[in-house]
GROMACS .gro file of C-alpha atoms in nm:
model
  369
    1UNK     CA    1  -7.151   9.764   3.655
    2UNK     CA    2  -7.490   9.605   3.596
    3UNK     CA    3  -7.653   9.846   3.840
    4UNK     CA    4  -7.509  10.161   3.681
    5UNK     CA    5  -7.578  10.025   3.333
    6UNK     CA    6  -7.946  10.059   3.411
    7UNK     CA    7  -7.896  10.432   3.477
    8UNK     CA    8  -7.698  10.468   3.155
    9UNK     CA    9  -7.988  10.306   2.969
   10UNK     CA   10  -8.226  10.569   3.111
   11UNK     CA   11  -8.376  10.408   3.422
   12UNK     CA   12  -8.387  10.658   3.711
   13UNK     CA   13  -8.634  10.473   3.933
   14UNK     CA   14  -8.416  10.322   4.208
   15UNK     CA   15  -8.662  10.041   4.269
   16UNK     CA   16  -8.596   9.917   3.914
   17UNK     CA   17  -8.215   9.923   3.934
   18UNK     CA   18  -8.046   9.597   4.022
   19UNK     CA   19  -7.755   9.369   3.934
   20UNK     CA   20  -7.655   9.008   3.981
   21UNK     CA   21  -7.592   9.064   4.353
   22UNK     CA   22  -7.929   9.227   4.417
   23UNK     CA   23  -8.090   9.573   4.403
   24UNK     CA   24  -7.896   9.899   4.398
   25UNK     CA   25  -7.872  10.008   4.763
   26UNK     CA   26  -7.610  10.287   4.744
   27UNK     CA   27  -7.667  10.664   4.708
   28UNK     CA   28  -7.624  10.861   4.387
   29UNK     CA   29  -7.253  10.939   4.431
   30UNK     CA   30  -7.183  10.568   4.391
   31UNK     CA   31  -7.372  10.567   4.061
   32UNK     CA   32  -7.174  10.858   3.915
   33UNK     CA   33  -6.832  10.728   4.023
   34UNK     CA   34  -6.892  10.372   3.907
   35UNK     CA   35  -7.045  10.507   3.588
   36UNK     CA   36  -6.706  10.667   3.525
   37UNK     CA   37  -6.542  10.330   3.594
   38UNK     CA   38  -6.791  10.171   3.354
   39UNK     CA   39  -6.660  10.384   3.069
   40UNK     CA   40  -6.294  10.370   3.181
   41UNK     CA   41  -6.297   9.990   3.181
   42UNK     CA   42  -6.477   9.920   2.855
   43UNK     CA   43  -6.822   9.873   3.007
   44UNK     CA   44  -6.672   9.684   3.301
   45UNK     CA   45  -6.487   9.426   3.093
   46UNK     CA   46  -6.129   9.549   3.146
   47UNK     CA   47  -6.075   9.421   3.500
   48UNK     CA   48  -5.699   9.484   3.492
   49UNK     CA   49  -5.758   9.854   3.424
   50UNK     CA   50  -6.002   9.866   3.716
   51UNK     CA   51  -5.737   9.705   3.940
   52UNK     CA   52  -5.482   9.966   3.835
   53UNK     CA   53  -5.729  10.243   3.917
   54UNK     CA   54  -5.796  10.092   4.260
   55UNK     CA   55  -5.422  10.050   4.320
   56UNK     CA   56  -5.384  10.425   4.268
   57UNK     CA   57  -5.681  10.475   4.500
   58UNK     CA   58  -5.504  10.263   4.763
   59UNK     CA   59  -5.188  10.475   4.738
   60UNK     CA   60  -5.395  10.794   4.759
   61UNK     CA   61  -5.564  10.657   5.072
   62UNK     CA   62  -5.226  10.588   5.234
   63UNK     CA   63  -5.105  10.938   5.146
   64UNK     CA   64  -5.412  11.102   5.300
   65UNK     CA   65  -5.391  10.883   5.611
   66UNK     CA   66  -5.019  10.956   5.655
   67UNK     CA   67  -5.092  11.330   5.628
   68UNK     CA   68  -5.345  11.296   5.910
   69UNK     CA   69  -5.103  11.103   6.130
   70UNK     CA   70  -4.819  11.345   6.051
   71UNK     CA   71  -5.026  11.637   6.177
   72UNK     CA   72  -5.126  11.463   6.500
   73UNK     CA   73  -4.779  11.320   6.585
   74UNK     CA   74  -4.926  11.052   6.811
   75UNK     CA   75  -4.823  10.722   6.653
   76UNK     CA   76  -4.465  10.589   6.639
   77UNK     CA   77  -4.333  10.553   6.281
   78UNK     CA   78  -4.274  10.177   6.298
   79UNK     CA   79  -4.650  10.121   6.314
   80UNK     CA   80  -4.690  10.243   5.956
   81UNK     CA   81  -4.504   9.936   5.831
   82UNK     CA   82  -4.789   9.720   5.958
   83UNK     CA   83  -5.045   9.956   5.806
   84UNK     CA   84  -4.883   9.925   5.462
   85UNK     CA   85  -4.763   9.566   5.449
   86UNK     CA   86  -4.941   9.350   5.703
   87UNK     CA   87  -5.303   9.342   5.590
   88UNK     CA   88  -5.392   9.087   5.325
   89UNK     CA   89  -5.761   9.162   5.374
   90UNK     CA   90  -5.731   9.537   5.303
   91UNK     CA   91  -5.523   9.477   4.989
   92UNK     CA   92  -5.789   9.229   4.876
   93UNK     CA   93  -6.071   9.480   4.937
   94UNK     CA   94  -5.895   9.741   4.723
   95UNK     CA   95  -5.738   9.563   4.426
   96UNK     CA   96  -5.910   9.223   4.411
   97UNK     CA   97  -6.270   9.292   4.514
   98UNK     CA   98  -6.298   9.652   4.385
   99UNK     CA   99  -6.564   9.745   4.641
  100UNK     CA  100  -6.709  10.093   4.679
  101UNK     CA  101  -6.601  10.104   5.045
  102UNK     CA  102  -6.245  10.225   4.957
  103UNK     CA  103  -6.390  10.500   4.738
  104UNK     CA  104  -6.602  10.627   5.025
  105UNK     CA  105  -6.309  10.612   5.267
  106UNK     CA  106  -6.063  10.801   5.047
  107UNK     CA  107  -6.317  11.085   5.024
  108UNK     CA  108  -6.362  11.068   5.402
  109UNK     CA  109  -5.988  11.096   5.467
  110UNK     CA  110  -5.971  11.388   5.223
  111UNK     CA  111  -6.250  11.550   5.424
  112UNK     CA  112  -6.058  11.503   5.750
  113UNK     CA  113  -5.747  11.662   5.599
  114UNK     CA  114  -5.955  11.963   5.498
  115UNK     CA  115  -6.099  11.988   5.849
  116UNK     CA  116  -5.746  11.979   5.993
  117UNK     CA  117  -5.657  12.263   5.757
  118UNK     CA  118  -5.956  12.459   5.898
  119UNK     CA  119  -6.135  12.436   5.561
  120UNK     CA  120  -6.461  12.345   5.730
  121UNK     CA  121  -6.696  12.412   5.438
  122UNK     CA  122  -6.486  12.212   5.193
  123UNK     CA  123  -6.445  11.942   5.456
  124UNK     CA  124  -6.821  11.912   5.498
  125UNK     CA  125  -6.860  11.903   5.120
  126UNK     CA  126  -6.618  11.610   5.087
  127UNK     CA  127  -6.781  11.439   5.385
  128UNK     CA  128  -7.117  11.457   5.209
  129UNK     CA  129  -6.958  11.321   4.890
  130UNK     CA  130  -6.827  11.025   5.090
  131UNK     CA  131  -7.175  10.961   5.232
  132UNK     CA  132  -7.313  10.968   4.877
  133UNK     CA  133  -7.088  10.671   4.788
  134UNK     CA  134  -7.176  10.458   5.091
  135UNK     CA  135  -7.364  10.560   5.402
  136UNK     CA  136  -7.126  10.383   5.643
  137UNK     CA  137  -6.950  10.722   5.655
  138UNK     CA  138  -7.245  10.838   5.867
  139UNK     CA  139  -7.074  10.660   6.158
  140UNK     CA  140  -6.835  10.958   6.162
  141UNK     CA  141  -7.129  11.203   6.166
  142UNK     CA  142  -7.176  11.226   6.547
  143UNK     CA  143  -6.811  11.325   6.583
  144UNK     CA  144  -6.840  11.580   6.304
  145UNK     CA  145  -7.155  11.727   6.458
  146UNK     CA  146  -6.979  11.758   6.793
  147UNK     CA  147  -6.683  11.935   6.629
  148UNK     CA  148  -6.906  12.175   6.436
  149UNK     CA  149  -7.104  12.266   6.749
  150UNK     CA  150  -6.781  12.310   6.947
  151UNK     CA  151  -6.613  12.521   6.682
  152UNK     CA  152  -6.904  12.735   6.559
  153UNK     CA  153  -7.195  12.693   6.800
  154UNK     CA  154  -7.546  12.601   6.683
  155UNK     CA  155  -7.600  12.900   6.453
  156UNK     CA  156  -7.258  12.870   6.295
  157UNK     CA  157  -7.289  12.495   6.246
  158UNK     CA  158  -7.619  12.513   6.057
  159UNK     CA  159  -7.468  12.645   5.729
  160UNK     CA  160  -7.207  12.367   5.735
  161UNK     CA  161  -7.477  12.106   5.791
  162UNK     CA  162  -7.673  12.272   5.511
  163UNK     CA  163  -7.382  12.210   5.273
  164UNK     CA  164  -7.400  11.838   5.351
  165UNK     CA  165  -7.777  11.826   5.300
  166UNK     CA  166  -7.788  12.034   4.981
  167UNK     CA  167  -7.516  11.828   4.816
  168UNK     CA  168  -7.711  11.508   4.884
  169UNK     CA  169  -8.020  11.660   4.722
  170UNK     CA  170  -7.826  11.785   4.419
  171UNK     CA  171  -7.656  11.450   4.360
  172UNK     CA  172  -7.980  11.256   4.399
  173UNK     CA  173  -8.198  11.501   4.206
  174UNK     CA  174  -8.247  11.291   3.888
  175UNK     CA  175  -8.359  10.997   4.101
  176UNK     CA  176  -8.562  11.209   4.344
  177UNK     CA  177  -8.759  11.358   4.055
  178UNK     CA  178  -8.839  11.009   3.924
  179UNK     CA  179  -8.925  10.830   4.251
  180UNK     CA  180  -8.825  11.015   4.571
  181UNK     CA  181  -8.955  10.751   4.811
  182UNK     CA  182  -8.785  10.473   4.618
  183UNK     CA  183  -8.451  10.657   4.611
  184UNK     CA  184  -8.446  10.741   4.982
  185UNK     CA  185  -8.573  10.401   5.096
  186UNK     CA  186  -8.320  10.213   4.885
  187UNK     CA  187  -8.005  10.426   4.920
  188UNK     CA  188  -8.047  10.515   5.289
  189UNK     CA  189  -8.216  10.201   5.421
  190UNK     CA  190  -8.112  10.190   5.788
  191UNK     CA  191  -8.327   9.886   5.859
  192UNK     CA  192  -8.180   9.656   5.596
  193UNK     CA  193  -8.147   9.296   5.715
  194UNK     CA  194  -7.804   9.132   5.692
  195UNK     CA  195  -7.737   8.764   5.622
  196UNK     CA  196  -7.599   8.560   5.910
  197UNK     CA  197  -7.370   8.364   5.676
  198UNK     CA  198  -7.156   8.675   5.611
  199UNK     CA  199  -7.123   8.814   5.962
  200UNK     CA  200  -6.771   8.860   6.098
  201UNK     CA  201  -6.858   8.990   6.444
  202UNK     CA  202  -7.163   8.792   6.568
  203UNK     CA  203  -7.089   8.434   6.462
  204UNK     CA  204  -7.113   8.306   6.821
  205UNK     CA  205  -7.481   8.407   6.846
  206UNK     CA  206  -7.775   8.188   6.742
  207UNK     CA  207  -7.906   8.300   6.402
  208UNK     CA  208  -8.252   8.368   6.545
  209UNK     CA  209  -8.107   8.616   6.796
  210UNK     CA  210  -7.887   8.773   6.528
  211UNK     CA  211  -8.196   8.845   6.317
  212UNK     CA  212  -8.420   8.955   6.607
  213UNK     CA  213  -8.529   9.319   6.610
  214UNK     CA  214  -8.491   9.342   6.987
  215UNK     CA  215  -8.121   9.262   6.950
  216UNK     CA  216  -8.087   9.536   6.688
  217UNK     CA  217  -8.263   9.784   6.917
  218UNK     CA  218  -8.033   9.691   7.206
  219UNK     CA  219  -7.726   9.753   6.989
  220UNK     CA  220  -7.862  10.089   6.876
  221UNK     CA  221  -7.934  10.189   7.235
  222UNK     CA  222  -7.583  10.092   7.346
  223UNK     CA  223  -7.436  10.276   7.047
  224UNK     CA  224  -7.619  10.602   7.121
  225UNK     CA  225  -7.555  10.577   7.496
  226UNK     CA  226  -7.181  10.534   7.451
  227UNK     CA  227  -7.165  10.818   7.200
  228UNK     CA  228  -7.341  11.044   7.449
  229UNK     CA  229  -7.106  10.942   7.731
  230UNK     CA  230  -6.798  11.009   7.518
  231UNK     CA  231  -6.936  11.343   7.400
  232UNK     CA  232  -7.011  11.457   7.755
  233UNK     CA  233  -6.717  11.304   7.942
  234UNK     CA  234  -6.432  11.252   7.698
  235UNK     CA  235  -6.465  11.491   7.403
  236UNK     CA  236  -6.609  11.784   7.595
  237UNK     CA  237  -6.354  12.032   7.726
  238UNK     CA  238  -6.354  12.357   7.918
  239UNK     CA  239  -6.327  12.647   7.683
  240UNK     CA  240  -6.031  12.871   7.746
  241UNK     CA  241  -5.954  13.162   7.517
  242UNK     CA  242  -5.635  13.137   7.316
  243UNK     CA  243  -5.391  13.420   7.264
  244UNK     CA  244  -5.247  13.507   6.925
  245UNK     CA  245  -4.923  13.338   7.036
  246UNK     CA  246  -5.112  13.010   7.090
  247UNK     CA  247  -5.112  12.979   7.470
  248UNK     CA  248  -5.426  12.896   7.668
  249UNK     CA  249  -5.562  13.152   7.913
  250UNK     CA  250  -5.678  13.007   8.244
  251UNK     CA  251  -6.024  13.075   8.375
  252UNK     CA  252  -6.044  13.397   8.571
  253UNK     CA  253  -5.732  13.552   8.418
  254UNK     CA  254  -5.744  13.891   8.254
  255UNK     CA  255  -5.821  13.852   7.883
  256UNK     CA  256  -5.519  13.924   7.671
  257UNK     CA  257  -5.552  14.136   7.361
  258UNK     CA  258  -5.609  13.958   7.030
  259UNK     CA  259  -5.753  13.643   7.187
  260UNK     CA  260  -5.914  13.390   6.952
  261UNK     CA  261  -6.229  13.187   7.027
  262UNK     CA  262  -6.136  12.835   7.137
  263UNK     CA  263  -5.983  12.666   6.830
  264UNK     CA  264  -5.984  12.289   6.799
  265UNK     CA  265  -5.644  12.125   6.780
  266UNK     CA  266  -5.562  11.842   6.540
  267UNK     CA  267  -5.576  11.570   6.803
  268UNK     CA  268  -5.923  11.677   6.915
  269UNK     CA  269  -6.059  11.668   6.561
  270UNK     CA  270  -5.913  11.329   6.473
  271UNK     CA  271  -6.000  11.172   6.810
  272UNK     CA  272  -6.366  11.272   6.792
  273UNK     CA  273  -6.408  11.147   6.435
  274UNK     CA  274  -6.217  10.820   6.474
  275UNK     CA  275  -6.377  10.737   6.810
  276UNK     CA  276  -6.726  10.811   6.678
  277UNK     CA  277  -6.673  10.572   6.388
  278UNK     CA  278  -6.517  10.306   6.610
  279UNK     CA  279  -6.809  10.307   6.856
  280UNK     CA  280  -7.047  10.258   6.565
  281UNK     CA  281  -6.845   9.961   6.439
  282UNK     CA  282  -6.835   9.803   6.786
  283UNK     CA  283  -7.215   9.799   6.797
  284UNK     CA  284  -7.288   9.723   6.432
  285UNK     CA  285  -7.564   9.472   6.363
  286UNK     CA  286  -7.322   9.292   6.134
  287UNK     CA  287  -6.978   9.342   5.985
  288UNK     CA  288  -6.897   9.196   5.645
  289UNK     CA  289  -6.543   9.137   5.521
  290UNK     CA  290  -6.526   9.452   5.306
  291UNK     CA  291  -6.624   9.662   5.610
  292UNK     CA  292  -6.273   9.617   5.754
  293UNK     CA  293  -6.158   9.917   5.553
  294UNK     CA  294  -6.406  10.133   5.746
  295UNK     CA  295  -6.168  10.148   6.041
  296UNK     CA  296  -5.845   9.967   5.955
  297UNK     CA  297  -5.646  10.288   5.896
  298UNK     CA  298  -5.778  10.446   6.217
  299UNK     CA  299  -5.677  10.160   6.450
  300UNK     CA  300  -5.315  10.273   6.509
  301UNK     CA  301  -5.436  10.616   6.617
  302UNK     CA  302  -5.699  10.469   6.850
  303UNK     CA  303  -5.439  10.242   7.008
  304UNK     CA  304  -5.147  10.485   7.040
  305UNK     CA  305  -5.302  10.832   7.072
  306UNK     CA  306  -5.412  10.786   7.432
  307UNK     CA  307  -5.126  10.707   7.675
  308UNK     CA  308  -5.183  10.397   7.888
  309UNK     CA  309  -4.904  10.238   8.089
  310UNK     CA  310  -5.076   9.900   8.107
  311UNK     CA  311  -5.098   9.882   7.725
  312UNK     CA  312  -4.740   9.842   7.604
  313UNK     CA  313  -4.627   9.862   7.241
  314UNK     CA  314  -4.620   9.484   7.228
  315UNK     CA  315  -4.975   9.453   7.357
  316UNK     CA  316  -5.094   9.714   7.109
  317UNK     CA  317  -4.934   9.519   6.824
  318UNK     CA  318  -5.094   9.203   6.959
  319UNK     CA  319  -5.436   9.370   6.946
  320UNK     CA  320  -5.373   9.476   6.585
  321UNK     CA  321  -5.264   9.122   6.499
  322UNK     CA  322  -5.571   8.961   6.657
  323UNK     CA  323  -5.800   9.201   6.474
  324UNK     CA  324  -5.626   9.120   6.146
  325UNK     CA  325  -5.653   8.747   6.218
  326UNK     CA  326  -6.023   8.780   6.296
  327UNK     CA  327  -6.091   8.954   5.964
  328UNK     CA  328  -5.885   8.698   5.771
  329UNK     CA  329  -6.072   8.398   5.914
  330UNK     CA  330  -6.314   8.277   5.647
  331UNK     CA  331  -6.575   8.175   5.718
  332UNK     CA  332  -6.583   8.343   6.055
  333UNK     CA  333  -6.602   8.129   6.368
  334UNK     CA  334  -6.722   8.181   6.723
  335UNK     CA  335  -6.358   8.219   6.829
  336UNK     CA  336  -6.273   8.476   6.562
  337UNK     CA  337  -6.584   8.683   6.642
  338UNK     CA  338  -6.513   8.662   7.015
  339UNK     CA  339  -6.151   8.768   6.964
  340UNK     CA  340  -6.266   9.065   6.756
  341UNK     CA  341  -6.504   9.182   7.030
  342UNK     CA  342  -6.233   9.134   7.292
  343UNK     CA  343  -5.993   9.355   7.095
  344UNK     CA  344  -6.264   9.616   7.044
  345UNK     CA  345  -6.332   9.615   7.419
  346UNK     CA  346  -5.961   9.671   7.495
  347UNK     CA  347  -5.952   9.972   7.262
  348UNK     CA  348  -6.274  10.116   7.404
  349UNK     CA  349  -6.146  10.072   7.758
  350UNK     CA  350  -5.823  10.248   7.673
  351UNK     CA  351  -6.008  10.536   7.506
  352UNK     CA  352  -6.232  10.575   7.811
  353UNK     CA  353  -5.972  10.538   8.087
  354UNK     CA  354  -5.678  10.709   7.922
  355UNK     CA  355  -5.587  11.068   8.015
  356UNK     CA  356  -5.751  11.330   7.802
  357UNK     CA  357  -5.482  11.513   7.604
  358UNK     CA  358  -5.546  11.887   7.644
  359UNK     CA  359  -5.278  12.081   7.458
  360UNK     CA  360  -5.068  12.335   7.643
  361UNK     CA  361  -5.035  12.529   7.323
  362UNK     CA  362  -5.231  12.535   7.005
  363UNK     CA  363  -4.949  12.614   6.769
  364UNK     CA  364  -4.707  12.325   6.726
  365UNK     CA  365  -4.349  12.363   6.618
  366UNK     CA  366  -4.147  12.108   6.422
  367UNK     CA  367  -3.878  12.123   6.691
  368UNK     CA  368  -4.126  12.031   6.962
  369UNK     CA  369  -4.228  11.722   6.768
   0.00000   0.00000   0.00000
């Protein structure tokens, strides 16, 4: 509230905007949304009203997530009980802490629903809106880029990427006109240093190593390498034409009339986006407690979407439980950080080794599900 109050008072230089917790480090979308909350809550004084608003936001997030899972039909229904009722930390992030992370994620899940509905332009627009609230959404960007290139090719993807870029410029225009360097360096600062006292995932490291630039570079290298491997070996598929009835034509067969150019199925879209984000989280320089919401709602899909005989339902639930326990340990310990990395490694291994689900048909019937 203190940060957006500066904008309300006429300060558009991002280097001059700050609050009790430090300088304003979020893009312009955050300013506009929390400016609305500023007025809706009596200049930030009506905390109960803010909690009610965030409770509605939480329910909207669940609705959007359930719509995604309903369309993919990969996760058994009993898992949703744990998603709704078993995370103290997520409930705290939404209705006690009132962070901007949930706002960014609800826009992200809306974007994914639009992509599943083949509304690619609107999906990219909502994706850019989510980035304008908090740039952690950029962890989904490699997956989105892969999907756009797969669906439209390079020339067709450029207009969609243009939508994302233009929206960022339009939202940030008042601040760009005042101090463009200050706005970009503050709101999209990729080199910002995190405090060791708040880390959830690297507590077992010496603080000197945690802060060392070589360690950050190693994480970035591992992040990009794994993204490239997944894009080339796991997400990439052979392109078969699809008939109007929805069946795939094998390579070398005579093209049927009314074939359509290689549509992406729901599972492919969700898998690429969720996996892209998860890889980024695995190699993050630091994870703070509010960052849990970045991937909490995607974990059931990552655990259940890929069949693996060695990973039973019980083991999957155990992984979810250990992750929840790690995020609820405050302050974090070497054991909690180690357990979190172990669970992440299990999920990554399953995603890499599991069979790649190529659909036999593109059109799904309710009876088949």
